[in-house]
PDB file of C-alpha atoms in Angstrom:
ATOM      1  CA  MET A1004     -16.546  -6.027  10.165  1.00  0.00           C
ATOM      2  CA  ILE A1005     -17.379  -2.346  10.607  1.00  0.00           C
ATOM      3  CA  ARG A1006     -15.114   0.249   9.023  1.00  0.00           C
ATOM      4  CA  ARG A1007     -13.735   1.565  12.308  1.00  0.00           C
ATOM      5  CA  THR A1008     -12.687  -1.946  13.273  1.00  0.00           C
ATOM      6  CA  LEU A1009     -10.765  -2.207  10.011  1.00  0.00           C
ATOM      7  CA  ALA A1010      -8.821   0.877  10.926  1.00  0.00           C
ATOM      8  CA  ALA A1011      -8.014  -0.446  14.368  1.00  0.00           C
ATOM      9  CA  VAL A1012      -7.504  -4.159  13.785  1.00  0.00           C
ATOM     10  CA  LEU A1013      -3.772  -4.111  13.238  1.00  0.00           C
ATOM     11  CA  ALA A1014      -3.101  -2.124  16.381  1.00  0.00           C
ATOM     12  CA  LEU A1015      -5.390  -4.287  18.465  1.00  0.00           C
ATOM     13  CA  ALA A1016      -4.256  -7.590  16.988  1.00  0.00           C
ATOM     14  CA  ALA A1017      -1.268  -7.975  19.277  1.00  0.00           C
ATOM     15  CA  GLY A1018      -3.435  -7.381  22.312  1.00  0.00           C
ATOM     16  CA  SER A1019      -2.592  -3.697  22.499  1.00  0.00           C
ATOM     17  CA  ALA A1020      -5.445  -1.207  22.846  1.00  0.00           C
ATOM     18  CA  LEU A1021      -3.407   1.749  21.676  1.00  0.00           C
ATOM     19  CA  LEU A1022      -6.019   3.253  19.390  1.00  0.00           C
ATOM     20  CA  THR A1023      -7.806   6.146  21.053  1.00  0.00           C
ATOM     21  CA  ALA A1024     -10.912   6.665  18.950  1.00  0.00           C
ATOM     22  CA  CYS A1025     -12.995   9.810  19.060  1.00  0.00           C
ATOM     23  CA  GLY A1026     -16.682   9.638  18.331  1.00  0.00           C
ATOM     24  CA  ALA A1027     -18.049  11.274  15.212  1.00  0.00           C
ATOM     25  CA  GLY A1028     -19.011  14.318  17.222  1.00  0.00           C
ATOM     26  CA  ASP A1029     -15.650  14.870  18.898  1.00  0.00           C
ATOM     27  CA  ALA A1030     -13.723  17.919  17.798  1.00  0.00           C
ATOM     28  CA  ALA A1031     -10.246  16.550  18.467  1.00  0.00           C
ATOM     29  CA  ASP A1032      -8.446  14.321  15.990  1.00  0.00           C
ATOM     30  CA  ALA A1033      -7.903  10.698  16.950  1.00  0.00           C
ATOM     31  CA  ALA A1034      -4.293   9.576  16.957  1.00  0.00           C
ATOM     32  CA  VAL A1035      -2.362   6.356  17.185  1.00  0.00           C
ATOM     33  CA  GLY A1036       0.714   6.636  19.390  1.00  0.00           C
ATOM     34  CA  THR A1037       3.925   5.161  18.045  1.00  0.00           C
ATOM     35  CA  ALA A1038       6.293   3.040  20.074  1.00  0.00           C
ATOM     36  CA  GLY A1039       8.877   4.975  22.065  1.00  0.00           C
ATOM     37  CA  GLY A1040       6.825   8.156  22.183  1.00  0.00           C
ATOM     38  CA  GLY A1041       7.530   9.062  18.544  1.00  0.00           C
ATOM     39  CA  PRO A1042       5.233  10.999  16.209  1.00  0.00           C
ATOM     40  CA  LYS A1043       1.564  10.028  16.172  1.00  0.00           C
ATOM     41  CA  LEU A1044      -0.475   8.844  13.213  1.00  0.00           C
ATOM     42  CA  ASN A1045      -3.602  10.938  12.832  1.00  0.00           C
ATOM     43  CA  ILE A1046      -6.625   8.765  12.040  1.00  0.00           C
ATOM     44  CA  GLY A1047      -9.240  11.428  12.704  1.00  0.00           C
ATOM     45  CA  PRO A1048     -11.331  13.056   9.956  1.00  0.00           C
ATOM     46  CA  ASP A1049      -9.412  16.362  10.112  1.00  0.00           C
ATOM     47  CA  GLN A1050      -6.254  15.260   8.349  1.00  0.00           C
ATOM     48  CA  HIS A1051      -4.396  18.533   7.732  1.00  0.00           C
ATOM     49  CA  ARG A1052      -3.149  16.977   4.507  1.00  0.00           C
ATOM     50  CA  VAL A1053      -0.069  18.147   2.669  1.00  0.00           C
ATOM     51  CA  ARG A1054      -1.583  20.085  -0.238  1.00  0.00           C
ATOM     52  CA  GLY A1055      -0.170  20.909  -3.635  1.00  0.00           C
ATOM     53  CA  THR A1056      -0.396  23.945  -5.895  1.00  0.00           C
ATOM     54  CA  LYS A1057      -1.350  23.954  -9.556  1.00  0.00           C
ATOM     55  CA  ASP A1058       1.552  23.442 -11.940  1.00  0.00           C
ATOM     56  CA  PRO A1059       0.598  24.860 -15.365  1.00  0.00           C
ATOM     57  CA  LYS A1060       2.956  22.546 -17.275  1.00  0.00           C
ATOM     58  CA  SER A1061       1.536  19.435 -15.644  1.00  0.00           C
ATOM     59  CA  ALA A1062      -2.042  20.693 -15.922  1.00  0.00           C
ATOM     60  CA  ALA A1063      -1.609  21.293 -19.643  1.00  0.00           C
ATOM     61  CA  LEU A1064      -1.097  17.541 -20.122  1.00  0.00           C
ATOM     62  CA  VAL A1065      -4.590  16.722 -18.825  1.00  0.00           C
ATOM     63  CA  PRO A1066      -6.922  15.841 -21.734  1.00  0.00           C
ATOM     64  CA  ALA A1067      -9.517  18.529 -22.412  1.00  0.00           C
ATOM     65  CA  ARG A1068     -12.441  16.214 -21.626  1.00  0.00           C
ATOM     66  CA  VAL A1069     -11.145  15.722 -18.075  1.00  0.00           C
ATOM     67  CA  ARG A1070      -9.922  19.295 -17.607  1.00  0.00           C
ATOM     68  CA  GLY A1071     -13.389  20.551 -18.513  1.00  0.00           C
ATOM     69  CA  THR A1072     -15.032  18.688 -15.639  1.00  0.00           C
ATOM     70  CA  GLY A1073     -12.757  20.320 -13.064  1.00  0.00           C
ATOM     71  CA  GLU A1074     -12.575  16.995 -11.247  1.00  0.00           C
ATOM     72  CA  LEU A1075     -10.356  13.930 -11.037  1.00  0.00           C
ATOM     73  CA  ARG A1076     -12.423  10.829 -10.304  1.00  0.00           C
ATOM     74  CA  ILE A1077     -10.164   8.525  -8.296  1.00  0.00           C
ATOM     75  CA  GLY A1078     -10.906   4.944  -7.357  1.00  0.00           C
ATOM     76  CA  VAL A1079      -9.651   3.683  -3.991  1.00  0.00           C
ATOM     77  CA  ASP A1080     -10.075   0.392  -2.171  1.00  0.00           C
ATOM     78  CA  ALA A1081     -13.258   0.155  -0.109  1.00  0.00           C
ATOM     79  CA  GLY A1082     -11.781  -2.666   1.973  1.00  0.00           C
ATOM     80  CA  GLY A1083     -10.170  -0.338   4.479  1.00  0.00           C
ATOM     81  CA  ILE A1084      -6.522  -1.328   4.874  1.00  0.00           C
ATOM     82  CA  PRO A1085      -4.435   1.082   6.961  1.00  0.00           C
ATOM     83  CA  PRO A1086      -2.307   2.961   6.192  1.00  0.00           C
ATOM     84  CA  LEU A1087      -3.181   2.669   2.493  1.00  0.00           C
ATOM     85  CA  SER A1088      -6.849   3.647   2.331  1.00  0.00           C
ATOM     86  CA  PHE A1089      -9.311   3.394   5.208  1.00  0.00           C
ATOM     87  CA  TYR A1090     -12.023   5.264   7.078  1.00  0.00           C
ATOM     88  CA  ALA A1091     -11.267   7.796   9.778  1.00  0.00           C
ATOM     89  CA  THR A1092     -12.807   7.628  13.245  1.00  0.00           C
ATOM     90  CA  ASP A1093     -15.957   9.385  11.987  1.00  0.00           C
ATOM     91  CA  ASP A1094     -16.575   6.227   9.927  1.00  0.00           C
ATOM     92  CA  LYS A1095     -17.103   8.208   6.719  1.00  0.00           C
ATOM     93  CA  THR A1096     -13.966  10.193   5.814  1.00  0.00           C
ATOM     94  CA  LEU A1097     -11.516   8.332   3.578  1.00  0.00           C
ATOM     95  CA  ILE A1098      -7.912   8.740   4.729  1.00  0.00           C
ATOM     96  CA  GLY A1099      -4.534   7.140   4.121  1.00  0.00           C
ATOM     97  CA  VAL A1100      -1.421   7.478   2.036  1.00  0.00           C
ATOM     98  CA  GLU A1101      -3.347   6.755  -1.176  1.00  0.00           C
ATOM     99  CA  GLU A1102      -5.792   9.623  -0.555  1.00  0.00           C
ATOM    100  CA  ASP A1103      -2.919  11.948   0.389  1.00  0.00           C
ATOM    101  CA  LEU A1104      -0.944  11.239  -2.779  1.00  0.00           C
ATOM    102  CA  ALA A1105      -4.050  11.343  -4.962  1.00  0.00           C
ATOM    103  CA  THR A1106      -4.937  14.740  -3.485  1.00  0.00           C
ATOM    104  CA  LEU A1107      -1.437  16.015  -4.238  1.00  0.00           C
ATOM    105  CA  VAL A1108      -1.728  14.845  -7.850  1.00  0.00           C
ATOM    106  CA  ALA A1109      -5.147  16.464  -8.284  1.00  0.00           C
ATOM    107  CA  ASP A1110      -3.979  19.733  -6.697  1.00  0.00           C
ATOM    108  CA  THR A1111      -0.954  19.858  -8.980  1.00  0.00           C
ATOM    109  CA  LEU A1112      -3.165  19.288 -12.027  1.00  0.00           C
ATOM    110  CA  GLY A1113      -5.568  22.030 -10.912  1.00  0.00           C
ATOM    111  CA  LEU A1114      -8.425  19.571 -10.347  1.00  0.00           C
ATOM    112  CA  THR A1115     -10.652  18.655  -7.405  1.00  0.00           C
ATOM    113  CA  PRO A1116     -10.192  15.060  -6.216  1.00  0.00           C
ATOM    114  CA  ARG A1117     -13.368  12.989  -5.985  1.00  0.00           C
ATOM    115  CA  PHE A1118     -12.865   9.610  -4.345  1.00  0.00           C
ATOM    116  CA  GLU A1119     -14.844   6.517  -5.276  1.00  0.00           C
ATOM    117  CA  PRO A1120     -14.436   3.647  -2.769  1.00  0.00           C
ATOM    118  CA  LEU A1121     -14.898   0.369  -4.641  1.00  0.00           C
ATOM    119  CA  SER A1122     -14.083  -3.307  -4.284  1.00  0.00           C
ATOM    120  CA  TRP A1123     -10.837  -4.419  -5.935  1.00  0.00           C
ATOM    121  CA  GLU A1124     -12.435  -5.886  -9.073  1.00  0.00           C
ATOM    122  CA  ASN A1125     -14.750  -2.898  -9.509  1.00  0.00           C
ATOM    123  CA  LEU A1126     -11.819  -0.488  -9.536  1.00  0.00           C
ATOM    124  CA  PHE A1127     -10.819  -1.917 -12.908  1.00  0.00           C
ATOM    125  CA  VAL A1128     -14.430  -2.082 -14.078  1.00  0.00           C
ATOM    126  CA  GLY A1129     -14.616   1.621 -13.260  1.00  0.00           C
ATOM    127  CA  LEU A1130     -11.608   2.351 -15.446  1.00  0.00           C
ATOM    128  CA  ASP A1131     -12.938   0.203 -18.281  1.00  0.00           C
ATOM    129  CA  SER A1132     -16.353   1.886 -18.205  1.00  0.00           C
ATOM    130  CA  GLY A1133     -14.987   5.427 -17.992  1.00  0.00           C
ATOM    131  CA  LYS A1134     -16.459   5.978 -14.532  1.00  0.00           C
ATOM    132  CA  LEU A1135     -12.968   6.604 -13.126  1.00  0.00           C
ATOM    133  CA  ASP A1136     -10.059   8.708 -14.344  1.00  0.00           C
ATOM    134  CA  ALA A1137      -7.530   6.983 -12.102  1.00  0.00           C
ATOM    135  CA  VAL A1138      -7.053   4.249  -9.557  1.00  0.00           C
ATOM    136  CA  LEU A1139      -4.648   4.779  -6.650  1.00  0.00           C
ATOM    137  CA  SER A1140      -5.050   1.598  -4.669  1.00  0.00           C
ATOM    138  CA  ASN A1141      -1.714  -0.167  -4.218  1.00  0.00           C
ATOM    139  CA  VAL A1142      -1.806  -1.460  -7.811  1.00  0.00           C
ATOM    140  CA  THR A1143       1.435  -3.148  -8.851  1.00  0.00           C
ATOM    141  CA  VAL A1144       2.624  -2.734 -12.443  1.00  0.00           C
ATOM    142  CA  THR A1145       2.468  -6.086 -14.245  1.00  0.00           C
ATOM    143  CA  GLU A1146       3.054  -6.977 -17.870  1.00  0.00           C
ATOM    144  CA  GLU A1147      -0.482  -8.381 -18.127  1.00  0.00           C
ATOM    145  CA  ARG A1148      -2.053  -5.218 -16.771  1.00  0.00           C
ATOM    146  CA  LYS A1149      -0.059  -3.102 -19.207  1.00  0.00           C
ATOM    147  CA  ASP A1150      -2.122  -4.668 -22.012  1.00  0.00           C
ATOM    148  CA  LYS A1151      -5.162  -2.701 -20.813  1.00  0.00           C
ATOM    149  CA  TYR A1152      -3.864   0.100 -18.598  1.00  0.00           C
ATOM    150  CA  ASP A1153      -1.242   2.834 -18.446  1.00  0.00           C
ATOM    151  CA  PHE A1154       0.769   3.452 -15.283  1.00  0.00           C
ATOM    152  CA  ALA A1155       2.612   6.286 -13.539  1.00  0.00           C
ATOM    153  CA  THR A1156       4.615   4.921 -10.611  1.00  0.00           C
ATOM    154  CA  TYR A1157       4.583   6.493  -7.141  1.00  0.00           C
ATOM    155  CA  ARG A1158       5.780   3.921  -4.576  1.00  0.00           C
ATOM    156  CA  LEU A1159       7.990   0.875  -4.402  1.00  0.00           C
ATOM    157  CA  ASP A1160       6.146  -2.410  -4.051  1.00  0.00           C
ATOM    158  CA  GLN A1161       7.758  -3.710  -0.877  1.00  0.00           C
ATOM    159  CA  LEU A1162       7.131  -6.700   1.353  1.00  0.00           C
ATOM    160  CA  ALA A1163       8.214  -7.058   4.957  1.00  0.00           C
ATOM    161  CA  MET A1164       9.020  -9.842   7.380  1.00  0.00           C
ATOM    162  CA  GLU A1165       7.494  -8.877  10.720  1.00  0.00           C
ATOM    163  CA  THR A1166       8.679 -10.574  13.883  1.00  0.00           C
ATOM    164  CA  LYS A1167       8.332 -10.219  17.634  1.00  0.00           C
ATOM    165  CA  LYS A1168      10.140  -7.186  19.017  1.00  0.00           C
ATOM    166  CA  GLY A1169      13.614  -7.960  20.301  1.00  0.00           C
ATOM    167  CA  SER A1170      13.939 -11.240  18.421  1.00  0.00           C
ATOM    168  CA  GLY A1171      17.249 -10.203  16.877  1.00  0.00           C
ATOM    169  CA  TRP A1172      16.270 -12.081  13.725  1.00  0.00           C
ATOM    170  CA  ARG A1173      17.318 -10.544  10.413  1.00  0.00           C
ATOM    171  CA  VAL A1174      16.078 -11.911   7.095  1.00  0.00           C
ATOM    172  CA  ARG A1175      17.979 -11.419   3.851  1.00  0.00           C
ATOM    173  CA  GLY A1176      16.995 -14.536   1.929  1.00  0.00           C
ATOM    174  CA  ALA A1177      16.346 -18.264   1.895  1.00  0.00           C
ATOM    175  CA  ALA A1178      18.964 -19.345   4.431  1.00  0.00           C
ATOM    176  CA  ASP A1179      17.514 -17.033   7.085  1.00  0.00           C
ATOM    177  CA  VAL A1180      14.053 -18.613   6.964  1.00  0.00           C
ATOM    178  CA  ALA A1181      15.114 -22.285   6.888  1.00  0.00           C
ATOM    179  CA  GLY A1182      13.157 -24.226   9.494  1.00  0.00           C
ATOM    180  CA  LYS A1183      11.228 -21.135  10.605  1.00  0.00           C
ATOM    181  CA  SER A1184       7.452 -21.033  11.050  1.00  0.00           C
ATOM    182  CA  ILE A1185       6.104 -18.151   8.981  1.00  0.00           C
ATOM    183  CA  ALA A1186       2.557 -16.933   8.289  1.00  0.00           C
ATOM    184  CA  VAL A1187       1.624 -15.706   4.819  1.00  0.00           C
ATOM    185  CA  SER A1188      -1.559 -15.032   2.849  1.00  0.00           C
ATOM    186  CA  SER A1189      -2.477 -17.524   0.158  1.00  0.00           C
ATOM    187  CA  GLY A1190      -2.222 -16.519  -3.502  1.00  0.00           C
ATOM    188  CA  THR A1191       0.069 -13.525  -2.915  1.00  0.00           C
ATOM    189  CA  ASN A1192       3.464 -12.520  -4.285  1.00  0.00           C
ATOM    190  CA  GLN A1193       4.929 -13.003  -0.827  1.00  0.00           C
ATOM    191  CA  GLU A1194       3.658 -16.584  -0.711  1.00  0.00           C
ATOM    192  CA  LYS A1195       5.383 -17.291  -4.019  1.00  0.00           C
ATOM    193  CA  ILE A1196       8.660 -15.830  -2.738  1.00  0.00           C
ATOM    194  CA  LEU A1197       8.382 -17.808   0.503  1.00  0.00           C
ATOM    195  CA  LEU A1198       7.736 -21.046  -1.399  1.00  0.00           C
ATOM    196  CA  ASP A1199      10.739 -20.337  -3.631  1.00  0.00           C
ATOM    197  CA  TRP A1200      12.909 -19.795  -0.542  1.00  0.00           C
ATOM    198  CA  SER A1201      11.652 -23.024   1.013  1.00  0.00           C
ATOM    199  CA  ARG A1202      12.507 -25.008  -2.119  1.00  0.00           C
ATOM    200  CA  ALA A1203      15.956 -23.411  -2.211  1.00  0.00           C
ATOM    201  CA  ASP A1204      16.507 -24.394   1.418  1.00  0.00           C
ATOM    202  CA  GLU A1205      15.588 -28.014   0.739  1.00  0.00           C
ATOM    203  CA  LYS A1206      17.832 -28.114  -2.320  1.00  0.00           C
ATOM    204  CA  ALA A1207      20.716 -26.827  -0.171  1.00  0.00           C
ATOM    205  CA  GLY A1208      20.077 -29.488   2.477  1.00  0.00           C
ATOM    206  CA  ARG A1209      18.447 -27.095   4.951  1.00  0.00           C
ATOM    207  CA  LYS A1210      15.059 -27.464   6.598  1.00  0.00           C
ATOM    208  CA  PRO A1211      12.083 -26.179   4.585  1.00  0.00           C
ATOM    209  CA  VAL A1212       9.969 -23.273   5.786  1.00  0.00           C
ATOM    210  CA  ASP A1213       6.994 -24.215   7.958  1.00  0.00           C
ATOM    211  CA  ILE A1214       4.358 -22.097   6.197  1.00  0.00           C
ATOM    212  CA  LYS A1215       1.207 -21.185   8.117  1.00  0.00           C
ATOM    213  CA  TYR A1216      -2.062 -19.707   6.888  1.00  0.00           C
ATOM    214  CA  PHE A1217      -4.489 -17.685   9.030  1.00  0.00           C
ATOM    215  CA  GLN A1218      -7.909 -16.253   8.253  1.00  0.00           C
ATOM    216  CA  LYS A1219      -7.585 -13.069  10.320  1.00  0.00           C
ATOM    217  CA  ALA A1220      -4.887 -10.529  11.124  1.00  0.00           C
ATOM    218  CA  THR A1221      -5.741 -10.891  14.810  1.00  0.00           C
ATOM    219  CA  ASP A1222      -4.912 -14.589  14.657  1.00  0.00           C
ATOM    220  CA  VAL A1223      -1.567 -13.870  12.985  1.00  0.00           C
ATOM    221  CA  TYR A1224      -0.457 -11.416  15.643  1.00  0.00           C
ATOM    222  CA  LEU A1225      -1.663 -13.536  18.544  1.00  0.00           C
ATOM    223  CA  ALA A1226       0.373 -16.426  17.127  1.00  0.00           C
ATOM    224  CA  LEU A1227       3.383 -14.139  16.731  1.00  0.00           C
ATOM    225  CA  GLN A1228       3.190 -12.849  20.302  1.00  0.00           C
ATOM    226  CA  SER A1229       2.734 -16.344  21.760  1.00  0.00           C
ATOM    227  CA  GLY A1230       5.706 -17.709  19.838  1.00  0.00           C
ATOM    228  CA  ARG A1231       3.681 -20.172  17.742  1.00  0.00           C
ATOM    229  CA  ILE A1232       5.142 -18.569  14.614  1.00  0.00           C
ATOM    230  CA  ASP A1233       8.462 -16.830  14.054  1.00  0.00           C
ATOM    231  CA  GLY A1234       7.299 -14.247  11.550  1.00  0.00           C
ATOM    232  CA  TYR A1235       4.632 -12.857   9.266  1.00  0.00           C
ATOM    233  CA  PHE A1236       5.486 -12.119   5.622  1.00  0.00           C
ATOM    234  CA  GLY A1237       3.164  -9.463   4.204  1.00  0.00           C
ATOM    235  CA  PRO A1238       2.879  -6.033   2.560  1.00  0.00           C
ATOM    236  CA  ASN A1239       5.326  -3.508   3.996  1.00  0.00           C
ATOM    237  CA  PRO A1240       2.780  -0.675   4.492  1.00  0.00           C
ATOM    238  CA  THR A1241       0.531  -2.726   6.767  1.00  0.00           C
ATOM    239  CA  ALA A1242       3.517  -4.170   8.632  1.00  0.00           C
ATOM    240  CA  ALA A1243       4.991  -0.693   9.140  1.00  0.00           C
ATOM    241  CA  TYR A1244       1.628   0.562  10.410  1.00  0.00           C
ATOM    242  CA  HIS A1245       1.322  -2.288  12.894  1.00  0.00           C
ATOM    243  CA  VAL A1246       4.894  -1.842  14.137  1.00  0.00           C
ATOM    244  CA  ALA A1247       4.262   1.874  14.668  1.00  0.00           C
ATOM    245  CA  THR A1248       0.933   1.468  16.453  1.00  0.00           C
ATOM    246  CA  ALA A1249       1.259  -1.677  18.554  1.00  0.00           C
ATOM    247  CA  GLY A1250       4.936  -1.398  19.518  1.00  0.00           C
ATOM    248  CA  GLN A1251       5.262  -5.148  20.037  1.00  0.00           C
ATOM    249  CA  THR A1252       6.802  -6.189  16.723  1.00  0.00           C
ATOM    250  CA  GLU A1253       9.625  -5.134  14.399  1.00  0.00           C
ATOM    251  CA  ILE A1254      10.642  -5.473  10.770  1.00  0.00           C
ATOM    252  CA  ALA A1255      13.271  -8.179  10.243  1.00  0.00           C
ATOM    253  CA  GLY A1256      13.741  -7.457   6.534  1.00  0.00           C
ATOM    254  CA  THR A1257      12.122  -5.841   3.490  1.00  0.00           C
ATOM    255  CA  PHE A1258      11.982  -7.169  -0.055  1.00  0.00           C
ATOM    256  CA  SER A1259      10.753  -6.167  -3.500  1.00  0.00           C
ATOM    257  CA  GLY A1260       7.313  -7.502  -4.352  1.00  0.00           C
ATOM    258  CA  GLY A1261       8.735  -8.274  -7.780  1.00  0.00           C
ATOM    259  CA  GLY A1262      11.155 -10.824  -6.370  1.00  0.00           C
ATOM    260  CA  ALA A1263      14.929 -10.918  -6.602  1.00  0.00           C
ATOM    261  CA  HIS A1264      15.238  -9.811 -10.224  1.00  0.00           C
ATOM    262  CA  LEU A1265      12.734  -6.949 -10.532  1.00  0.00           C
ATOM    263  CA  LYS A1266      12.003  -3.838  -8.497  1.00  0.00           C
ATOM    264  CA  GLY A1267       8.228  -3.915  -8.216  1.00  0.00           C
ATOM    265  CA  GLU A1268       6.460  -0.546  -8.335  1.00  0.00           C
ATOM    266  CA  ILE A1269       3.024   0.719  -7.305  1.00  0.00           C
ATOM    267  CA  ALA A1270       1.400   3.075  -9.798  1.00  0.00           C
ATOM    268  CA  ALA A1271      -1.470   5.391 -10.551  1.00  0.00           C
ATOM    269  CA  THR A1272      -3.515   3.420 -13.043  1.00  0.00           C
ATOM    270  CA  THR A1273      -5.603   4.702 -15.938  1.00  0.00           C
ATOM    271  CA  HIS A1274      -7.229   3.269 -19.031  1.00  0.00           C
ATOM    272  CA  LYS A1275      -4.745   2.596 -21.809  1.00  0.00           C
ATOM    273  CA  GLY A1276      -4.510   5.427 -24.311  1.00  0.00           C
ATOM    274  CA  SER A1277      -6.486   7.863 -22.139  1.00  0.00           C
ATOM    275  CA  GLY A1278      -3.581  10.330 -22.189  1.00  0.00           C
ATOM    276  CA  LEU A1279      -3.685  10.751 -18.429  1.00  0.00           C
ATOM    277  CA  ALA A1280      -0.593   8.765 -17.422  1.00  0.00           C
ATOM    278  CA  ALA A1281       1.726  11.510 -18.668  1.00  0.00           C
ATOM    279  CA  ALA A1282      -0.161  14.097 -16.595  1.00  0.00           C
ATOM    280  CA  TYR A1283       0.007  11.913 -13.483  1.00  0.00           C
ATOM    281  CA  ALA A1284       3.732  11.305 -13.910  1.00  0.00           C
ATOM    282  CA  ALA A1285       4.397  15.030 -14.432  1.00  0.00           C
ATOM    283  CA  ALA A1286       2.404  15.934 -11.309  1.00  0.00           C
ATOM    284  CA  LEU A1287       4.127  13.256  -9.246  1.00  0.00           C
ATOM    285  CA  ASN A1288       7.566  14.370 -10.375  1.00  0.00           C
ATOM    286  CA  LYS A1289       6.673  17.945  -9.485  1.00  0.00           C
ATOM    287  CA  VAL A1290       5.760  17.027  -5.883  1.00  0.00           C
ATOM    288  CA  ILE A1291       8.749  14.687  -5.618  1.00  0.00           C
ATOM    289  CA  ASP A1292      11.012  17.587  -6.567  1.00  0.00           C
ATOM    290  CA  ASP A1293       9.386  20.125  -4.237  1.00  0.00           C
ATOM    291  CA  GLY A1294       9.433  17.806  -1.199  1.00  0.00           C
ATOM    292  CA  ARG A1295       5.697  17.430  -0.658  1.00  0.00           C
ATOM    293  CA  TYR A1296       5.778  13.782  -1.732  1.00  0.00           C
ATOM    294  CA  ALA A1297       8.380  12.956   0.917  1.00  0.00           C
ATOM    295  CA  LYS A1298       6.286  14.655   3.599  1.00  0.00           C
ATOM    296  CA  VAL A1299       3.265  12.502   2.726  1.00  0.00           C
ATOM    297  CA  LEU A1300       5.212   9.246   2.911  1.00  0.00           C
ATOM    298  CA  ALA A1301       6.859  10.320   6.163  1.00  0.00           C
ATOM    299  CA  ARG A1302       3.541  11.035   7.898  1.00  0.00           C
ATOM    300  CA  TRP A1303       2.451   7.440   7.227  1.00  0.00           C
ATOM    301  CA  GLY A1304       5.817   5.847   8.035  1.00  0.00           C
ATOM    302  CA  LEU A1305       6.486   4.819   4.432  1.00  0.00           C
ATOM    303  CA  SER A1306       9.595   6.831   3.551  1.00  0.00           C
ATOM    304  CA  GLY A1307      11.359   3.592   2.641  1.00  0.00           C
ATOM    305  CA  GLU A1308       8.961   3.112  -0.285  1.00  0.00           C
ATOM    306  CA  ALA A1309       9.820   6.403  -1.994  1.00  0.00           C
ATOM    307  CA  VAL A1310      10.679   6.409  -5.695  1.00  0.00           C
ATOM    308  CA  PRO A1311      13.233   8.921  -7.065  1.00  0.00           C
ATOM    309  CA  HIS A1312      10.888   9.797  -9.922  1.00  0.00           C
ATOM    310  CA  SER A1313       7.623   8.633 -11.467  1.00  0.00           C
ATOM    311  CA  ARG A1314       7.971   6.327 -14.461  1.00  0.00           C
ATOM    312  CA  ILE A1315       5.403   5.665 -17.163  1.00  0.00           C
ATOM    313  CA  ASN A1316       4.790   1.964 -17.894  1.00  0.00           C
ATOM    314  CA  PRO A1317       8.081   0.585 -16.522  1.00  0.00           C
ATOM    315  CA  PRO A1318       8.875  -3.164 -16.690  1.00  0.00           C
ATOM    316  CA  GLY A1319       6.247  -4.960 -14.634  1.00  0.00           C
ATOM    317  CA  LEU A1320       5.935  -8.278 -12.890  1.00  0.00           C
ATOM    318  CA  PRO A1321       6.224 -11.030 -15.524  1.00  0.00           C
ATOM    319  CA  ARG A1322       3.206 -12.687 -17.069  1.00  0.00           C
ATOM    320  CA  THR A1323       1.821 -15.674 -15.274  1.00  0.00           C
ATOM    321  CA  THR A1324       1.728 -19.037 -17.017  1.00  0.00           C
ATOM    322  CA  ASN A1325      -1.171 -21.452 -16.789  1.00  0.00           C
TER     323      ASN A1325
END
């Protein structure tokens, strides 16, 4: 799948050709129109990002070896998942909420951001080898990961139940999904939560959830529009992006990726003991306080994932058992 297709797939999946792509040589930015004539999401290479200014107190926390390079080497996902991290319509410029927030952090630390698009597993290899100073790629804090990495949180880890627009369905927990047909990706936190809900429904004498698995996002949204499934349970950022661009679905409920007993958080990730987590947290708290952070989340439709402040190594998702 080419990069541009990755940027467009969620908008096109419901049969809606709302993405107006400009060629690499076009001067105008490409934009995705939101339902109801609301603000547009700019997916062109000229992003007009919200920029930060150097904060001497935060910058002083950067270890000398990194400060001396003048750069912050930041790993992002090469998979291209809007609105997190994906390629603009020129097929070469990395854009998304992760790049925006990473740029703000680098600006505040007085460093130049240098993005390294890598596969998921190689992001952590990059940290381990010293190739990267940070990873901003929708990484959830977990207790297992805290053994090797330090974290500075910057977004809530939220999941969303997406349903056909106008369904009137609202999901708050197990009872609301009893007997419903719901698509989910295998091996994810949302699958675990859905399975837990289904078991709770059966224990209470209700119908279990009819769980469906699809290979492609296009298949999920075609099934949703045709009524073959009632909902899709997935990451909130991608659901919010699809709702905003296609205008044919809505969010029936949002939930913590950590489950009922833990507020999951997404964090800037760095090698344990590198000394950088404190600098990241200080920079994030600076832009949270001055309002720039809120502007970045708002431009990608993710204001609901805002954190009140950045935390270093908070409680993470519990360890898995074999």
